Coordinates of C-alpha atoms in Angstrom, one line a residue:
M1 CA 102.5 70.6 121.5
I2 CA 100.0 71.7 124.1
S3 CA 97.9 69.0 125.7
P4 CA 94.2 69.3 126.1
G5 CA 93.4 71.2 129.3
G6 CA 96.7 73.2 128.8
M7 CA 97.1 76.9 128.2
L8 CA 98.8 78.9 125.5
A9 CA 100.1 82.3 126.7
I10 CA 100.5 85.0 124.1
H11 CA 101.5 88.7 124.4
E12 CA 98.6 90.1 122.4
V13 CA 96.0 88.5 120.2
D14 CA 97.6 89.7 117.0
R15 CA 100.2 87.0 117.5
L16 CA 97.6 84.4 116.6
G17 CA 97.5 85.2 112.9
R18 CA 98.3 87.7 110.2
N19 CA 94.7 88.7 109.7
L20 CA 91.3 88.4 111.3
L21 CA 90.3 85.2 109.6
E22 CA 93.6 83.4 110.4
G23 CA 93.4 84.5 114.0
L24 CA 89.8 83.3 114.3
I25 CA 90.7 79.9 112.8
V26 CA 93.6 79.5 115.2
L27 CA 91.4 80.4 118.2
N28 CA 88.7 78.0 117.1
D29 CA 91.2 75.2 116.7
L30 CA 92.7 75.8 120.1
F31 CA 89.3 75.9 121.9
Q32 CA 88.1 72.8 120.1
Q33 CA 91.2 71.0 121.4
G34 CA 90.4 72.2 124.9
I35 CA 93.3 74.6 125.1
A36 CA 92.8 77.8 126.9
V37 CA 94.5 81.1 125.7
K38 CA 96.0 83.6 128.1
V39 CA 96.4 87.0 126.6
L40 CA 99.0 89.0 128.5
A41 CA 98.4 92.5 127.1
G42 CA 95.9 94.5 125.2
I43 CA 92.1 94.9 125.3
A44 CA 91.6 91.1 125.5
A45 CA 94.0 90.6 128.4
G46 CA 93.0 87.6 130.5
E47 CA 92.3 83.9 130.3
H48 CA 89.9 82.6 127.6
T49 CA 88.5 79.2 127.2
Q50 CA 86.1 80.0 124.4
R51 CA 85.5 82.7 121.7
S52 CA 84.2 85.9 122.9
F53 CA 83.2 89.3 121.5
I54 CA 86.2 90.9 123.1
L55 CA 88.6 88.4 121.4
D56 CA 86.9 89.0 118.0
I57 CA 87.1 92.8 118.4
A58 CA 90.8 92.6 119.5
L59 CA 91.6 90.5 116.4
A60 CA 89.7 92.9 114.1
L61 CA 91.5 95.9 115.6
S62 CA 94.9 94.3 115.2
E63 CA 94.2 93.6 111.5
D64 CA 93.2 97.2 111.1
R65 CA 96.3 98.4 112.9
R66 CA 98.5 96.2 110.6
R67 CA 96.7 97.6 107.5
D68 CA 97.3 101.1 108.8
I69 CA 101.0 100.6 109.4
S70 CA 101.4 99.1 105.9
A71 CA 99.6 102.0 104.3
K72 CA 101.6 104.6 106.2
T73 CA 104.9 102.9 105.3
K74 CA 104.0 102.8 101.6
N75 CA 102.9 106.5 101.7
G76 CA 106.1 107.5 103.4
L77 CA 108.3 105.6 100.9
E78 CA 106.4 107.2 98.0
A79 CA 106.7 110.7 99.5
A80 CA 110.5 110.1 100.0
R81 CA 110.8 109.0 96.3
R82 CA 109.0 112.1 95.1
N83 CA 111.5 114.2 97.1
G84 CA 114.4 112.4 95.5
R85 CA 115.3 110.1 98.4
V86 CA 115.5 106.4 98.0
G87 CA 115.7 103.9 100.9
G88 CA 118.3 101.3 101.3
R89 CA 122.0 101.2 101.7
R90 CA 124.3 103.6 99.8
P91 CA 126.0 102.1 96.8
V92 CA 129.4 100.5 97.5
V93 CA 130.8 101.4 94.1
D94 CA 131.3 105.1 93.3
D95 CA 132.5 106.4 89.9
D96 CA 136.2 106.0 90.8
K97 CA 135.7 102.4 91.9
R98 CA 133.7 101.6 88.8
A99 CA 136.4 103.0 86.6
A100 CA 139.0 100.9 88.5
I101 CA 137.0 97.7 88.2
L102 CA 136.5 98.2 84.5
A103 CA 140.2 99.1 83.9
R104 CA 141.4 96.1 85.9
R105 CA 139.1 93.8 84.0
E106 CA 140.2 95.2 80.7
R107 CA 143.8 94.3 81.8
G108 CA 142.7 90.7 82.3
E109 CA 142.4 90.5 86.1
S110 CA 140.0 88.0 87.6
I111 CA 136.9 89.1 89.4
R112 CA 138.2 87.6 92.6
T113 CA 141.5 89.6 92.3
I114 CA 139.7 92.8 91.6
A115 CA 137.4 92.3 94.6
N116 CA 140.3 91.5 96.9
N117 CA 142.4 94.4 95.8
L118 CA 139.5 96.9 96.0
G119 CA 138.1 95.6 99.3
I120 CA 134.7 94.8 97.9
S121 CA 132.7 91.6 97.4
I122 CA 132.9 89.4 94.3
G123 CA 129.2 90.0 93.8
V124 CA 129.7 93.7 93.7
V125 CA 132.4 93.4 91.1
H126 CA 130.3 91.0 89.0
K127 CA 127.2 93.3 89.2
T128 CA 129.3 96.4 88.2
L129 CA 130.7 94.5 85.2
T130 CA 127.3 93.2 84.2
L131 CA 125.7 96.7 84.4
A132 CA 128.6 98.3 82.5
S133 CA 128.5 96.1 79.5
P134 CA 128.0 92.4 78.8
Q135 CA 131.2 92.3 76.6
I136 CA 133.4 93.8 79.3
E137 CA 132.7 91.0 81.8
Q138 CA 134.6 88.5 79.6
S139 CA 138.3 88.5 80.1
P140 CA 140.4 89.4 77.1
K141 CA 141.4 85.7 76.7
Q142 CA 137.7 84.7 76.6
A143 CA 136.9 87.5 74.2
A144 CA 139.8 86.4 71.9
K145 CA 138.2 82.9 71.7
T146 CA 134.8 84.1 70.6

């Protein structure tokens, strides 16, 4: 908590909120409590004890910059998808591992045993079994009971 008469130091004004409105609300609250704001970098660099045009402009520009970054990221991901590339990690399970998982489960091995023997997580084994077929996930003993 900053006491009245204190000062809040921030790197740039965009740290005050996710958008222009949120930043303005935070600034107003700080100034009403008598807390000064020291901006270390950017066009609004300096000490501020009340709202000013330069602070408002800096907040508006940071919101615009954030919107630009988001749009460029979405466009880049969309272009990559059109070219057949998808982001994220490569799948842990290839066709050989999938076949091994399914065969071991058919023989009645537990999910934990399969995961340990193949060097993959229990979650990956479970997901592979679930995607392959809902009936395969049951062990042969469980299937015999149903």
